[in-house]
XYZ file of C-alpha atoms in Angstrom:
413
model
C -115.488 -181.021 300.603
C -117.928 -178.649 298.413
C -117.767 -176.224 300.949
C -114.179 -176.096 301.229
C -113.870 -175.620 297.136
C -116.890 -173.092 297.396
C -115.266 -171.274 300.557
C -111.879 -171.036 298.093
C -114.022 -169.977 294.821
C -115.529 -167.117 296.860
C -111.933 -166.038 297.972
C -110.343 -166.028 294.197
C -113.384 -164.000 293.083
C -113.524 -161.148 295.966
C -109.358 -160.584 294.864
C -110.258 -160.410 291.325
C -112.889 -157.446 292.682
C -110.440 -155.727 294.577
C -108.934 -152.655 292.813
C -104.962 -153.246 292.511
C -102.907 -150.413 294.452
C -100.680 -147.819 292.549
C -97.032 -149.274 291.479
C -94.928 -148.308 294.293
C -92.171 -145.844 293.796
C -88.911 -147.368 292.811
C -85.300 -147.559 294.569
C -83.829 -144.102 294.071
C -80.923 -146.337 292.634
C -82.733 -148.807 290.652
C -79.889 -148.956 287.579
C -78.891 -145.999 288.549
C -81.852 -143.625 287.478
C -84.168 -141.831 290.185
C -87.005 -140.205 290.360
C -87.011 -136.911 292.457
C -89.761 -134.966 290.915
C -92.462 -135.498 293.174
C -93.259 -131.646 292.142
C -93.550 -132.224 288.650
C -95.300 -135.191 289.300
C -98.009 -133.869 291.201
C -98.079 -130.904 288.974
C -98.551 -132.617 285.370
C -101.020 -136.043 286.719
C -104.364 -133.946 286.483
C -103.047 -132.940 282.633
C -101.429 -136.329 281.231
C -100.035 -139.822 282.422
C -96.989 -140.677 283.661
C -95.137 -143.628 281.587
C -92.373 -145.184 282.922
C -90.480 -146.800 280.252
C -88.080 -148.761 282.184
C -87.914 -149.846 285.282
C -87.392 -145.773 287.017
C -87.242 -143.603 284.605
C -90.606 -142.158 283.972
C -91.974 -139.402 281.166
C -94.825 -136.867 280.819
C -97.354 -137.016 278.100
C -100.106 -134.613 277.813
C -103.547 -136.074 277.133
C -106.605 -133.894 275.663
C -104.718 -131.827 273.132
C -105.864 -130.916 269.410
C -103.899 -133.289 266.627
C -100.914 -131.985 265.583
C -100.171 -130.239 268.413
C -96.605 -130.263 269.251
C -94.724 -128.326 272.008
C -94.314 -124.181 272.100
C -97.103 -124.161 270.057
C -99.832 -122.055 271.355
C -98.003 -118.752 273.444
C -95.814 -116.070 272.339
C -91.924 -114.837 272.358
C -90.983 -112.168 275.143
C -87.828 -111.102 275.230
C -86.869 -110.418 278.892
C -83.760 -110.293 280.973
C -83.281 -114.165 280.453
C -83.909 -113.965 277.231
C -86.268 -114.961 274.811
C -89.269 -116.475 277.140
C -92.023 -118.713 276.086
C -95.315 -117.374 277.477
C -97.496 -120.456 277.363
C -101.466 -120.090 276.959
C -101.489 -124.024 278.343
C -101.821 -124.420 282.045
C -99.230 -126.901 282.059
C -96.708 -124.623 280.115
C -95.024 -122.951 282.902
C -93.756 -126.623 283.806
C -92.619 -128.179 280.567
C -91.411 -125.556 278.587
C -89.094 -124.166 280.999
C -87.986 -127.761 282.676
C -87.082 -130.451 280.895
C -86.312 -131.909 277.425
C -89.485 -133.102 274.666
C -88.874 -135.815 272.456
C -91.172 -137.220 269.684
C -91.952 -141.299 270.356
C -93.116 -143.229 267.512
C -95.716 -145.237 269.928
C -96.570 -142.798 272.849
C -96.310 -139.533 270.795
C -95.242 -136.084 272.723
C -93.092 -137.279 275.628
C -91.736 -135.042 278.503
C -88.406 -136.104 280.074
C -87.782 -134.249 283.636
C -85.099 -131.847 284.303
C -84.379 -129.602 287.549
C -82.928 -126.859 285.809
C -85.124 -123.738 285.127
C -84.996 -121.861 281.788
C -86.917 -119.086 279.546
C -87.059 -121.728 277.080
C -85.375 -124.658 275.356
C -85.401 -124.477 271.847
C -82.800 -124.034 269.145
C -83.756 -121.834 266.564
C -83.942 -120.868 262.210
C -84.430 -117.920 260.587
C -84.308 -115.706 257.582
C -85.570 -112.297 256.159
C -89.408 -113.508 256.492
C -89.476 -116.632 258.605
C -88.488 -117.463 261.924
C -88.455 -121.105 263.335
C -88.061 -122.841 266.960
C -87.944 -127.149 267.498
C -87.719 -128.090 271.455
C -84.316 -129.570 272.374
C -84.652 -133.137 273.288
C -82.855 -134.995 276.124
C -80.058 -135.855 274.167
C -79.136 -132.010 274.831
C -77.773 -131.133 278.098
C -77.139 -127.781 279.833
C -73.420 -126.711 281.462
C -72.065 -123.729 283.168
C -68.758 -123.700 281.191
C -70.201 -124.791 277.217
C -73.393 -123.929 277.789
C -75.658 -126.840 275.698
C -74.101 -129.649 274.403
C -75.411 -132.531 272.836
C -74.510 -136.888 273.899
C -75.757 -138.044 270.061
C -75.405 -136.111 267.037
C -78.801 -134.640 266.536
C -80.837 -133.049 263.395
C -84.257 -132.130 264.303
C -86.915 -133.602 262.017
C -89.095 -131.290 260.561
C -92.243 -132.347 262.445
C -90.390 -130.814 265.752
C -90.125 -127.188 264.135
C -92.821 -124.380 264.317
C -92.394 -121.659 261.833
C -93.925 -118.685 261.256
C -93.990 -115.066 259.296
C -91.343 -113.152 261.124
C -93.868 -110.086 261.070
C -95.978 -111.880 263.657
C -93.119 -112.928 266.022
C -93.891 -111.364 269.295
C -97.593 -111.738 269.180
C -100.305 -114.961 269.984
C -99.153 -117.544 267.773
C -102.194 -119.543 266.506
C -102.709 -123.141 264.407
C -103.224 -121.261 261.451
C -100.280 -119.068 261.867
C -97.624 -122.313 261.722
C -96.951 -123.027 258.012
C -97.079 -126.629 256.856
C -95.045 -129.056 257.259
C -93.906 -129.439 253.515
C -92.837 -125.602 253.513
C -91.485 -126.490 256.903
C -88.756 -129.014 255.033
C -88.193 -126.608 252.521
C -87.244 -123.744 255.263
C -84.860 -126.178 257.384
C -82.997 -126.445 254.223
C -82.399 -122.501 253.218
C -82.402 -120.789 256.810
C -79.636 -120.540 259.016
C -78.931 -122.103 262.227
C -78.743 -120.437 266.070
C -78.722 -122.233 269.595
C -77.049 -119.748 272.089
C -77.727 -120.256 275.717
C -75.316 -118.376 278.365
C -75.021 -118.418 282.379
C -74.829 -114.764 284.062
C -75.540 -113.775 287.070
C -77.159 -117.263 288.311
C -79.034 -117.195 285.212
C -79.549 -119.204 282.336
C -79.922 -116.941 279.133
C -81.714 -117.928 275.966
C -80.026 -115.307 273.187
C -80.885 -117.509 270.067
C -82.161 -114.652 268.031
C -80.674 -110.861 267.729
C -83.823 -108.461 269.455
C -82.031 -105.629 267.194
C -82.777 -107.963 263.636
C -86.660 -108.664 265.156
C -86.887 -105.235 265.517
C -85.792 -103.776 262.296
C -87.585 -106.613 260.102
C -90.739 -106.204 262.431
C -90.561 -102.531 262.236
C -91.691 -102.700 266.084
C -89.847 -102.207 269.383
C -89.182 -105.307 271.647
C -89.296 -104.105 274.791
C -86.923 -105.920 277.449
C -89.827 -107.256 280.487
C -88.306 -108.342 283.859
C -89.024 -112.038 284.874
C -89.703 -112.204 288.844
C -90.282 -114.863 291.480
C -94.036 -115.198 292.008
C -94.893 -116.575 295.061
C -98.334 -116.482 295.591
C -98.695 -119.752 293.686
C -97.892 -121.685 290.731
C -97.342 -121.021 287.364
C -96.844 -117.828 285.910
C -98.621 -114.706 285.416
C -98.075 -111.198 282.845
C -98.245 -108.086 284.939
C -98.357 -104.158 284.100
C -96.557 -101.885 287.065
C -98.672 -98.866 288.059
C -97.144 -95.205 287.281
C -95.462 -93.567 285.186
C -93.333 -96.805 283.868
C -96.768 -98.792 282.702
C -93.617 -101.734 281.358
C -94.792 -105.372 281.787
C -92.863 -108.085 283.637
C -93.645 -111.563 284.091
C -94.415 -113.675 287.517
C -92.781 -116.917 287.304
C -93.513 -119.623 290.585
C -89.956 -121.745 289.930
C -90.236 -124.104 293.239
C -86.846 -125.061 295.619
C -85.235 -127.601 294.882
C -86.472 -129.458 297.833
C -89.716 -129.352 296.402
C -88.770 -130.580 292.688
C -86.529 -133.420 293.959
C -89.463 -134.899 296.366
C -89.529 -138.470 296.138
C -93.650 -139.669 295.798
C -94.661 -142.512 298.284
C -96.874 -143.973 295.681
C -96.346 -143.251 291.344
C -99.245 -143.906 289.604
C -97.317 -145.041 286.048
C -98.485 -146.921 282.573
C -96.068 -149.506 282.275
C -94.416 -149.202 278.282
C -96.266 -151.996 276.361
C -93.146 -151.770 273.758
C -89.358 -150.610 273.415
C -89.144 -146.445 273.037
C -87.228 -145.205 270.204
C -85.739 -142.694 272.952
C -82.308 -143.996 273.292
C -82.014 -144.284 276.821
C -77.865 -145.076 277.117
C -77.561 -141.172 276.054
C -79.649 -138.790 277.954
C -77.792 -137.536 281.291
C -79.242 -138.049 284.156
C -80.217 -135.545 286.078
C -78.625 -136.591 289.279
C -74.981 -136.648 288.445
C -72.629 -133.588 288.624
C -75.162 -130.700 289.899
C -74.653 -127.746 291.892
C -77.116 -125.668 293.908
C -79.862 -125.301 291.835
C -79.462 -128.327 289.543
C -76.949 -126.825 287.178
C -74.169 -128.793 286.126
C -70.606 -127.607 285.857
C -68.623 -129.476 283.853
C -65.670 -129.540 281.791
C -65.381 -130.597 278.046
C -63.768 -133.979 277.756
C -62.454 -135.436 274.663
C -65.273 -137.614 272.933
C -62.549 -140.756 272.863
C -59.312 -141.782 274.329
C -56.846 -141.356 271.549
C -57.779 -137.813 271.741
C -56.674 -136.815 275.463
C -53.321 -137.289 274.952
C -53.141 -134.703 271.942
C -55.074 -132.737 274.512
C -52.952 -132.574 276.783
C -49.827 -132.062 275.048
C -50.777 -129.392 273.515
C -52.115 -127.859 276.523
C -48.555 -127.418 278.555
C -45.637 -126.385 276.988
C -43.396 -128.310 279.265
C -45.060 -131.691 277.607
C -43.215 -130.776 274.712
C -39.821 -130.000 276.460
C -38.224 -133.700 276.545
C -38.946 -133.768 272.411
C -36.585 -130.624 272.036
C -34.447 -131.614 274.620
C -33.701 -135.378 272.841
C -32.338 -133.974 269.816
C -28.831 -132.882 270.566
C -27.131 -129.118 270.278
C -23.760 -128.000 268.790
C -21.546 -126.398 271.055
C -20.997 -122.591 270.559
C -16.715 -122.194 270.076
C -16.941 -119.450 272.765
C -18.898 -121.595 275.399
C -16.705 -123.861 278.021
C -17.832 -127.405 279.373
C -20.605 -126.068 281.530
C -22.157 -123.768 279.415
C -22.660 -126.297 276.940
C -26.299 -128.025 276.210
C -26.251 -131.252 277.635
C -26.953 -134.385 274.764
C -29.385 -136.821 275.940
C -29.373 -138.733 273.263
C -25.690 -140.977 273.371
C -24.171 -141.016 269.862
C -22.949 -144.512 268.544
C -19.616 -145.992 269.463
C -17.976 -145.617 265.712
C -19.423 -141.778 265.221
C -17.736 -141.025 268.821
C -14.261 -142.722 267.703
C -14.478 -140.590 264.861
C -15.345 -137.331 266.555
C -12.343 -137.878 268.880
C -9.787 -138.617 266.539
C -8.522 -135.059 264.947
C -6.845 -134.181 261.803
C -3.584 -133.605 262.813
C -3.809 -137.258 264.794
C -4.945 -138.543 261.234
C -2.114 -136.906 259.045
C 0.786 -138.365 261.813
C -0.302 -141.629 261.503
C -0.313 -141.615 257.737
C 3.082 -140.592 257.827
C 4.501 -142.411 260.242
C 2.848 -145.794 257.972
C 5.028 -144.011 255.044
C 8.433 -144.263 256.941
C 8.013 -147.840 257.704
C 7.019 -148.859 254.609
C 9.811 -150.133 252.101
C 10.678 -148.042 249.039
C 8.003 -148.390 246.408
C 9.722 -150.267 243.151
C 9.994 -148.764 239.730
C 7.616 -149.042 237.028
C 9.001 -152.161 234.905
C 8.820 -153.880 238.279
C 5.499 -153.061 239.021
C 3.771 -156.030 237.377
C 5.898 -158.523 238.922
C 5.020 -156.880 242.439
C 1.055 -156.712 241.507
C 1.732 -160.921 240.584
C 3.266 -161.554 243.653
C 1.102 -159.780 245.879
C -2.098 -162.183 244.186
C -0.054 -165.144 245.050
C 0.790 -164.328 248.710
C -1.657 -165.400 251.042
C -1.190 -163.115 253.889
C -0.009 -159.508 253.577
C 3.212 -158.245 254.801
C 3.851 -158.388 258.935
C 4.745 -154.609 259.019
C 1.775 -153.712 257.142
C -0.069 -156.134 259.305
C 0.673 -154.167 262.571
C -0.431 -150.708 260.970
C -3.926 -152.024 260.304
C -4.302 -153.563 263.485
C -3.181 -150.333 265.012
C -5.725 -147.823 263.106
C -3.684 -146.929 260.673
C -5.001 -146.394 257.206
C -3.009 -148.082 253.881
C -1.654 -145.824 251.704
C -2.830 -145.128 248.503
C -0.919 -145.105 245.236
């Protein structure tokens, strides 16, 4: 018997030795979120840990960066045939500031949500005459072909999400010391105005937040326009000078197929959430649902509730209003015949149609026919006897009996 229990002993302690394997990747359907960026995952493990913080839906955070750091930090602005591009000096930068959405957890910190769709950069923007300001869009902002970004929540980004700076240095290596603090910061998202402009041309998704022509003249230097190319040596991204005459820059960008970025991973290496995110899960779009080639999605705006589409559509058609106009009835012109005449809809009630059909003339001949019959009307000494005996009489006269009945009218004296 004490071999038995020491035989079982031995067993429960080698288990407890063995190291446990990596949580398996979930059902591309688990509650209807997937997770087809074996890419991205790949890419961004050796840099940060995954977190997954419900069951499939995993986010990036970056591990071994200085406090305070917060994303498009450390780079510089190019402005290129895309738009204003983020040039990152981190090696994960040519990932997560040209996929993907950043949002600011109150546990886990900096969190990266995945995206497929490829971008100079997704920020929205502040400026005035000396400062100029950028925050990262978070997932609650999604990108369309027809509306370009729109938002699922109403959204105000806090100030800790903004990185401003002296609009004379915009364009060049933006530094710790160059991002003012962050109670200036709340005093510059109150008095500088607003931008978030993003366009699709020519398969291209175009950042235009801020006007070149107003860096230029408050800068007092030239922004040249660099060309952003497909780099396929490798990834990431690389800033190049042609030989020649035309010594302009352009920048190498590696953007992978989409085959590549929506690879499922056998095994996903993921820190389970210890506690609820404050990322409101219900309103980011999923990146699987209404995409095109390429991961952009096309889409149509749609009225935020129901009581709105039908205002929508009515006043979208013209014919939607045609049974209103043609319910309310039109007088005939005296020149037009039957046909020509608009047709009534609406039926009129029974007494207004007796009366419309009855003419004048029809009138006046009844009234005087009523006359004839009637006996001669009696003198003026008579005429309070009459008055008595017509209280006293029950029932009025049989002659003037049949005119009522008839639709005649009584005659007035």
């Amino acid at each position: 018997m004490r071999f038995f229990i020491s035989i079982f002993i031995l067993g429960l302690a080698v288990s407890s030795l063995t190291p446990q394997p990596a949580i398996a990747a979930p059902s591309p359907h688990a509650h209807g979120i997937s997770f087809h960026f074996g890419y991205f995952y790949n890419s961004l493990r050796p840099h940060g840990e995954w977190i997954e913080l419900e069951e499939g839906f995993y986010v990036w955070r970056p591990l071994r960066v200085r406090h305070g750091w917060r994303p498009y930090m450390f780079g510089r602005w190019a402005w290129t045939n895309h738009g204003w591009y983020w040039i990152s000096q981190e090696r994960f930068g040519w990932i997560v500031f040209h996929y993907g959405r950043w949002y600011y957890d109150d546990y886990y910190g900096w969190v990266w949500v995945p995206d497929d769709v490829w971008g100079p950069s997704w920020v929205e923007w502040r400026y005035d005459d000396d400062y100029v300001g950028w925050a990262p869009l978070p997932p609650y902002a999604g990108f369309h072909i027809s509306i370009g970004i729109r938002f699922s929540r109403h959204w105000d980004a806090p100030g800790h999400y903004w990185n401003f700076i002296r609009i004379g240095h915009f364009g060049r290596e933006v530094r710790y010391r160059d991002v003012v603090s962050d109670s200036y910061t709340r005093r510059l998202i109150r008095t500088t105005r607003s931008s978030r402009d993003y366009d699709y041309r020519d398969n291209r998704v175009i950042n235009r937040g801020l006007d070149p022509g107003f860096i230029e003249r408050r800068t007092s230097r030239r922004m040249p326009e660099l060309e952003i190319t497909d780099r396929t040596s490798g990834p990431g991204e690389q800033l190049t000078r042609r030989t020649g005459s035309n010594r302009t820059e352009r920048i190498e960008v590696y953007r992978p197929r989409e085959a590549e970025i929506r690879s499922t991973p056998e095994r996903v290496e993921a820190r389970r959430s210890e506690r609820r995110s404050t990322l409101e899960l219900e309103h980011i779009e999923r990146p699987d649902r209404n995409q095109e080639s390429g991961g952009i999605r096309e889409e149509t705006r749609r009225p935020s509730s129901e009581q709105e589409r039908p205002q929508i559509e009515r006043r979208a058609t013209p014919e939607s209003r045609t049974p209103q106009i043609e319910r309310t009835p039109r007088p005939a012109t005296p020149g037009q015949s039957r046909e020509q005449r608009p047709r009534e809809v609406k039926t009129p009630s029974p007494s207004k149609k007796v009366e419309t059909q009855q003419p004048q003339e029809r009138r006046r001949e009844l009234i005087q026919r009523y006359e004839r019959s009637s006996p001669t009307p009696p003198t003026s000494r008579e005429t309070p006897s009459v008055k008595k005996e017509s209280r006293s009489s029950p029932t009025p006269a049989p002659a003037a009996r049949e005119k009522r009945n008839s639709g005649g009218e009584r005659r007035r004296d």
